[in-house]
Short mmCIF file of C-alpha atoms in Angstrom, two decimals:
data_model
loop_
_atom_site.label_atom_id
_atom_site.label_comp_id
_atom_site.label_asym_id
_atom_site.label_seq_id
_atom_site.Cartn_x
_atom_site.Cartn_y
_atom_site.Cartn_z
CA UNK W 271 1.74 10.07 -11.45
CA UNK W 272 -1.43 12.12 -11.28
CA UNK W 273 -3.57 8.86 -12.36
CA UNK W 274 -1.71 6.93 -9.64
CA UNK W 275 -2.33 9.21 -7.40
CA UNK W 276 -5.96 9.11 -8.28
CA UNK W 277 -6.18 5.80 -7.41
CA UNK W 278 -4.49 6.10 -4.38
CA UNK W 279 -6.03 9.09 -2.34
CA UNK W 280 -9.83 9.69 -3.69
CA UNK W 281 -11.61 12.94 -3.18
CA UNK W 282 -13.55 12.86 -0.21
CA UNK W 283 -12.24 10.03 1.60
CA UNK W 284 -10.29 10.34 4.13
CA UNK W 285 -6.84 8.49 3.48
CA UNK W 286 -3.27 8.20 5.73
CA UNK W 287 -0.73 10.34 4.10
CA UNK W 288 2.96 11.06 5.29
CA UNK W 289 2.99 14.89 6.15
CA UNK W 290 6.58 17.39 6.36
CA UNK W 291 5.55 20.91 7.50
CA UNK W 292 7.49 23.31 6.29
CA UNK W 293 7.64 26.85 6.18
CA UNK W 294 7.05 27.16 2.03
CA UNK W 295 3.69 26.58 0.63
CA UNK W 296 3.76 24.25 -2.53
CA UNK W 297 1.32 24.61 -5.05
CA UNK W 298 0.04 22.49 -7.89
CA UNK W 299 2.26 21.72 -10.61
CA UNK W 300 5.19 23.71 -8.91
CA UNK W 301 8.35 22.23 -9.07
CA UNK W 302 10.61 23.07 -5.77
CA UNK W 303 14.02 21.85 -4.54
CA UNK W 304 14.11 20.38 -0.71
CA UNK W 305 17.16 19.45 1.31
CA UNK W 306 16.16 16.40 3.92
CA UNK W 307 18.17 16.39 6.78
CA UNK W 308 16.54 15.16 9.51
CA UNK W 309 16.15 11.73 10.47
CA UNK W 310 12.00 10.72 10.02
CA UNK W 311 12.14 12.55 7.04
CA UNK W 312 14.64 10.94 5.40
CA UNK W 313 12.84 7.99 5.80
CA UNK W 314 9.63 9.55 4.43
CA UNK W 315 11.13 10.55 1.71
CA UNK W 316 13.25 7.29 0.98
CA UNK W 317 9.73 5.56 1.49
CA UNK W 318 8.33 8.02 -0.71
CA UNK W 319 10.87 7.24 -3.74
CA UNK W 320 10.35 3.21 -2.86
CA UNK W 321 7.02 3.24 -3.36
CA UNK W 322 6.43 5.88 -5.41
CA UNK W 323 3.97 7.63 -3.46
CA UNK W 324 3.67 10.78 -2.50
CA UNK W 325 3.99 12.93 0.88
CA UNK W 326 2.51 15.70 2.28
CA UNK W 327 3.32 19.61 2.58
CA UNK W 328 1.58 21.61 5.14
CA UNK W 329 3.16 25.68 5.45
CA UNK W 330 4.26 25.82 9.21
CA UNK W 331 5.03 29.22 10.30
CA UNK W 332 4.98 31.49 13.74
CA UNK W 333 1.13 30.99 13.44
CA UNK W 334 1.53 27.36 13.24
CA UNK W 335 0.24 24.47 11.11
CA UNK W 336 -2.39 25.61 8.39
CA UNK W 337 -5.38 23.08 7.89
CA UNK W 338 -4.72 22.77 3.71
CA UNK W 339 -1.76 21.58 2.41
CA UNK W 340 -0.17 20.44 -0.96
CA UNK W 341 1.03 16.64 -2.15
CA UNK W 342 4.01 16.14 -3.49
CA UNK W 343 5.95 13.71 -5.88
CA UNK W 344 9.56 13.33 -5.61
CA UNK W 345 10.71 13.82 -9.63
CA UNK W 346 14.53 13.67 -8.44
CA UNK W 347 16.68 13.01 -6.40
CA UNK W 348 19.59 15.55 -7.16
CA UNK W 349 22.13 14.54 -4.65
CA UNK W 350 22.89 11.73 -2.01
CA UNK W 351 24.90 12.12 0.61
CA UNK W 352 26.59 9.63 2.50
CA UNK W 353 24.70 10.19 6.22
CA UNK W 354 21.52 10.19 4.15
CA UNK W 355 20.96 13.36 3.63
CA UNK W 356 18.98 14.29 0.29
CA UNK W 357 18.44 17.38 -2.20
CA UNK W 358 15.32 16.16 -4.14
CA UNK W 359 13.09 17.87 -6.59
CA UNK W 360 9.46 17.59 -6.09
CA UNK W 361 6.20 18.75 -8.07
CA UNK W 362 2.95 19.69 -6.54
CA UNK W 363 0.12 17.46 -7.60
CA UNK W 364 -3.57 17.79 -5.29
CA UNK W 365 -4.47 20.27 -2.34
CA UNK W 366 -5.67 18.51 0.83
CA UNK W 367 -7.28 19.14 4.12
CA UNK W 368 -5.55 17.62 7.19
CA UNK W 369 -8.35 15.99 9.09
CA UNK W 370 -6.00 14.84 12.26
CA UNK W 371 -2.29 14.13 13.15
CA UNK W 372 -0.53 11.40 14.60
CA UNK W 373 3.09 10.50 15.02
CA UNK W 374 3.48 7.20 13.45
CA UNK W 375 6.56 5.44 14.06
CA UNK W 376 8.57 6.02 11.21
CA UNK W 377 7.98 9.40 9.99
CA UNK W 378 4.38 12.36 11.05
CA UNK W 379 1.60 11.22 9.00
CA UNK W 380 -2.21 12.48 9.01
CA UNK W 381 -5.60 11.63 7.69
CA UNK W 382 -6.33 13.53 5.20
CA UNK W 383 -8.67 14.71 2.26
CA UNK W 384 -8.16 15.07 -0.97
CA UNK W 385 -9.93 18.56 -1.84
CA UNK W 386 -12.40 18.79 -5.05
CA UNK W 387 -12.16 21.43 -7.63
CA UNK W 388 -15.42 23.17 -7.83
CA UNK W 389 -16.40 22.78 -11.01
CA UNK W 390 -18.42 26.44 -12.25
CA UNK W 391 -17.85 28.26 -15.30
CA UNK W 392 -14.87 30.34 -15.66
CA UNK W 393 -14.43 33.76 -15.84
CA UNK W 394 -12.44 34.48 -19.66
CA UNK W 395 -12.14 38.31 -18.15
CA UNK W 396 -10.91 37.58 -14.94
CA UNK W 397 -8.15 34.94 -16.67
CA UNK W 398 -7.28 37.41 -18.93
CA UNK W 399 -6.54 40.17 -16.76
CA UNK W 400 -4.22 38.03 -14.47
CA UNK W 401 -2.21 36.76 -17.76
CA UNK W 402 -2.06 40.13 -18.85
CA UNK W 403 -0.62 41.25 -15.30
CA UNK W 404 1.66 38.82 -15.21
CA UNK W 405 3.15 39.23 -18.64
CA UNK W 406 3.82 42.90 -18.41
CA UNK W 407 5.63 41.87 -14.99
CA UNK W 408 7.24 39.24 -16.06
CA UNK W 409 8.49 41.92 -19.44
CA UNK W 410 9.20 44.52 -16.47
CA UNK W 411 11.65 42.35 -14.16
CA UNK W 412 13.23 40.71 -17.21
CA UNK W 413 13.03 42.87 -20.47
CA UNK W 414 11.17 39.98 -22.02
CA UNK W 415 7.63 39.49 -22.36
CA UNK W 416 5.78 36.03 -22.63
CA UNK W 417 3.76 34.99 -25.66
CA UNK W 418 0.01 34.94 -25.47
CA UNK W 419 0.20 31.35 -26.61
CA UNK W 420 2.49 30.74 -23.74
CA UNK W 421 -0.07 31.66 -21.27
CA UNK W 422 -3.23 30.65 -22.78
CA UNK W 423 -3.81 27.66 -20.80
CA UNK W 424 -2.33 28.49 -17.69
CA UNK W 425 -4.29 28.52 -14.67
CA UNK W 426 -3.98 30.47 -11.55
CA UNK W 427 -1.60 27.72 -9.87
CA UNK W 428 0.71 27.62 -13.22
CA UNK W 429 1.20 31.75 -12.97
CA UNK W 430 1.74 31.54 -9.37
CA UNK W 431 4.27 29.08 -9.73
CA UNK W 432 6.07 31.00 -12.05
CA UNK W 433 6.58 34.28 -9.66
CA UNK W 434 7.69 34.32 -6.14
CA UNK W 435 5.03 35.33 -4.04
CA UNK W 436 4.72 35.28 -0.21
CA UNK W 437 3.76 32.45 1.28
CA UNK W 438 0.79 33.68 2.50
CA UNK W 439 -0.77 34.49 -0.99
CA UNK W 440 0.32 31.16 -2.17
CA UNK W 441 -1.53 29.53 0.68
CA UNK W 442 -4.53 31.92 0.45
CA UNK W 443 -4.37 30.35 -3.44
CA UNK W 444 -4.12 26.95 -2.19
CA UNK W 445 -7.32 27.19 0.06
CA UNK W 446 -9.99 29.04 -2.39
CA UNK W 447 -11.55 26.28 -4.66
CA UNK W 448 -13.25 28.18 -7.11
CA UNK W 449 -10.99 29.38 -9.91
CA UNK W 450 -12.52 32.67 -10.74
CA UNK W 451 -11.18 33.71 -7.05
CA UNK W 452 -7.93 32.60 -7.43
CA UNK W 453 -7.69 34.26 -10.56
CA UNK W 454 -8.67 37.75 -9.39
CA UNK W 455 -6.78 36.85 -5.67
CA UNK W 456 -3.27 36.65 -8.33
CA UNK W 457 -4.51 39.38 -10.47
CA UNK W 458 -4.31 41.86 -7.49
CA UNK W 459 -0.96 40.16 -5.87
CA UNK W 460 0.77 40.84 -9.14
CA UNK W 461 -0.24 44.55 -9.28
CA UNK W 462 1.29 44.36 -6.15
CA UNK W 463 4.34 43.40 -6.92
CA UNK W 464 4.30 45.61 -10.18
CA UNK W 465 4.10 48.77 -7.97
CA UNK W 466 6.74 47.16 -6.02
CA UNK W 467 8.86 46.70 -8.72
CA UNK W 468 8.31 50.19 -9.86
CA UNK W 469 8.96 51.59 -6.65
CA UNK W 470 11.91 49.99 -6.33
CA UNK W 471 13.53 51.24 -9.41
CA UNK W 472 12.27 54.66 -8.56
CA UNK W 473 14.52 54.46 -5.49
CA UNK W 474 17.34 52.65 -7.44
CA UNK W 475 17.13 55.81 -9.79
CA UNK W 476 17.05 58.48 -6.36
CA UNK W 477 20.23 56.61 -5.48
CA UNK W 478 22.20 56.95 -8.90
CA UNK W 479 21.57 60.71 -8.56
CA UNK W 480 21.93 61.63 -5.47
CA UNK W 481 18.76 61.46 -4.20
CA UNK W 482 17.01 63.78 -6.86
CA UNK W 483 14.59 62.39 -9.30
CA UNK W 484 15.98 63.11 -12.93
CA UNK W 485 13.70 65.11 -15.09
CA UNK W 486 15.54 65.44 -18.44
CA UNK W 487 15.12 69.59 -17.96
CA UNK W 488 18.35 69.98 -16.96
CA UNK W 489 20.25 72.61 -18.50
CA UNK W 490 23.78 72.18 -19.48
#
C-alpha cells in the first residue's frame, strides 16, 4: 500500500485527502483499532475501503487541531454492524501537513502535504541508547526483555509504537523530521516512564507494608 500511496499523494504537492480528527495521534507503521460511529465518517471510511485509499488523522484535543497529522490504511474491518457502524484496524503509513480545510459534502477533507524525511546521517549512539531504554523497560513492565536482533532495525516510530506514550510525545515525534531528534526525544520519554514505573512499584511496595519501606534488617 505504501507504493500506492506513493503514487497517489507525492511529497510536496499539495493533494485532497479525507481527514478524521481525533483525539489519538497515529504514527507510522502503528497499527490502532477505531470504532466509526458517526455518519460522514462512515462514509469516509466505507470510501476509504472502496477505493483503497487512505484517510487522514489529525490529534484534536482542548488545544484544538494540530497542523501535522498521520495517513492511514484501513487493514480490517473487524466488525459490521447493521446501522453501519464499524470497528476497523488501521496502520499508519506518511506524516502530513494540513495546508487548509473544507467541508466537502460527503465526509471533512483538506489539502494537504505529504512531509519528506530529511535525509542526514544517523546517529548509531543516539539509536542505541533509545533501544537500550526501551528494552530494559519493556524487561521491567513485563519480566521479559527483547532481543537485540529484535530491535536492530527499528526506528524511532517502530519503538514508539510499541509503548503507550502520551499523545503529546507521539505528536511531538510525528512533527520533528530529522531522526537523530526523534531518537533522543524517545530516549528521554522512556526514562520517563522508567522512573515512573519504578516509582510506582515503590508505592505498590509502601502499600503492602503499611506504608514503611522494607529494608530486609528486620529482626525477628
Amino acid at each position: 500500500m505504501i507504493d500506492h500511496l506513493a503514487i497517489l499523494y507525492h511529497p510536496g504537492m499539495a493533494s485532497e485527502l479525507p481527514i478524521f480528527e481525533l483525539p489519538i495521534v497515529l504514527l507510522p507503521g502503528e497499527r490502532a483499532a477505531l470504532h466509526i460511529f458517526e455518519e460522514p465518517y462512515k462514509r469516509m471510511v466505507d470510501h476509504a475501503i472502496e477505493a483503497g485509499e487512505p484517510f487522514g488523522i489529525v490529534f484534536n484535543d482542548s488545544e484544538g487541531a494540530r497542523p501535522v497529522g498521520c495517513t492511514a490504511h484501513v487493514d480490517q474491518v473487524l466488525e459490521r454492524f447493521d446501522d453501519g457502524r464499524l470497528n476497523i484496524a488501521v496502520s499508519g503509513q506518511v506524516p502530513f501537513k494540513v495546508l487548509d480545510r473544507f467541508e466537502a459534502p460527503e465526509y471533512p477533507a483538506g489539502h494537504v502535504e505529504m512531509i519528506e524525511e530529511v535525509d542526514i546521517p544517523l546517529d548509531a549512539e543516539a539509536a542505541e541508547q533509545t533501544r537500550e531504554s526501551f528494552a530494559s523497560l519493556a524487561e521491567r513492565a513485563t519480566g521479559e526483555r527483547p532481543g537485540d536482533a529484535e530491535l536492530a532495525s527499528d526506528g524511532a516510530y517502530d519503538i514508539a509504537a510499541k509503548i503507550e506514550l502520551p499523545e503529546e510525545t507521539k505528536q511531538a515525534l510525528l512533527e520533528l523530521r530529522d531522526e537523530d531528534e526523534r531518537m533522543r526525544m524517545l530516549a528521554r520519554a522512556l526514562e520517563a516512564a522508567s522512573d515512573a514505573l519504578e516509582r510506582a512499584g515503590e508505592m505498590a511496595a509502601r502499600a503492602a507494608s503499611n506504608g514503611k519501606v522494607r529494608t530486609g534488617a528486620d529482626s525477628d
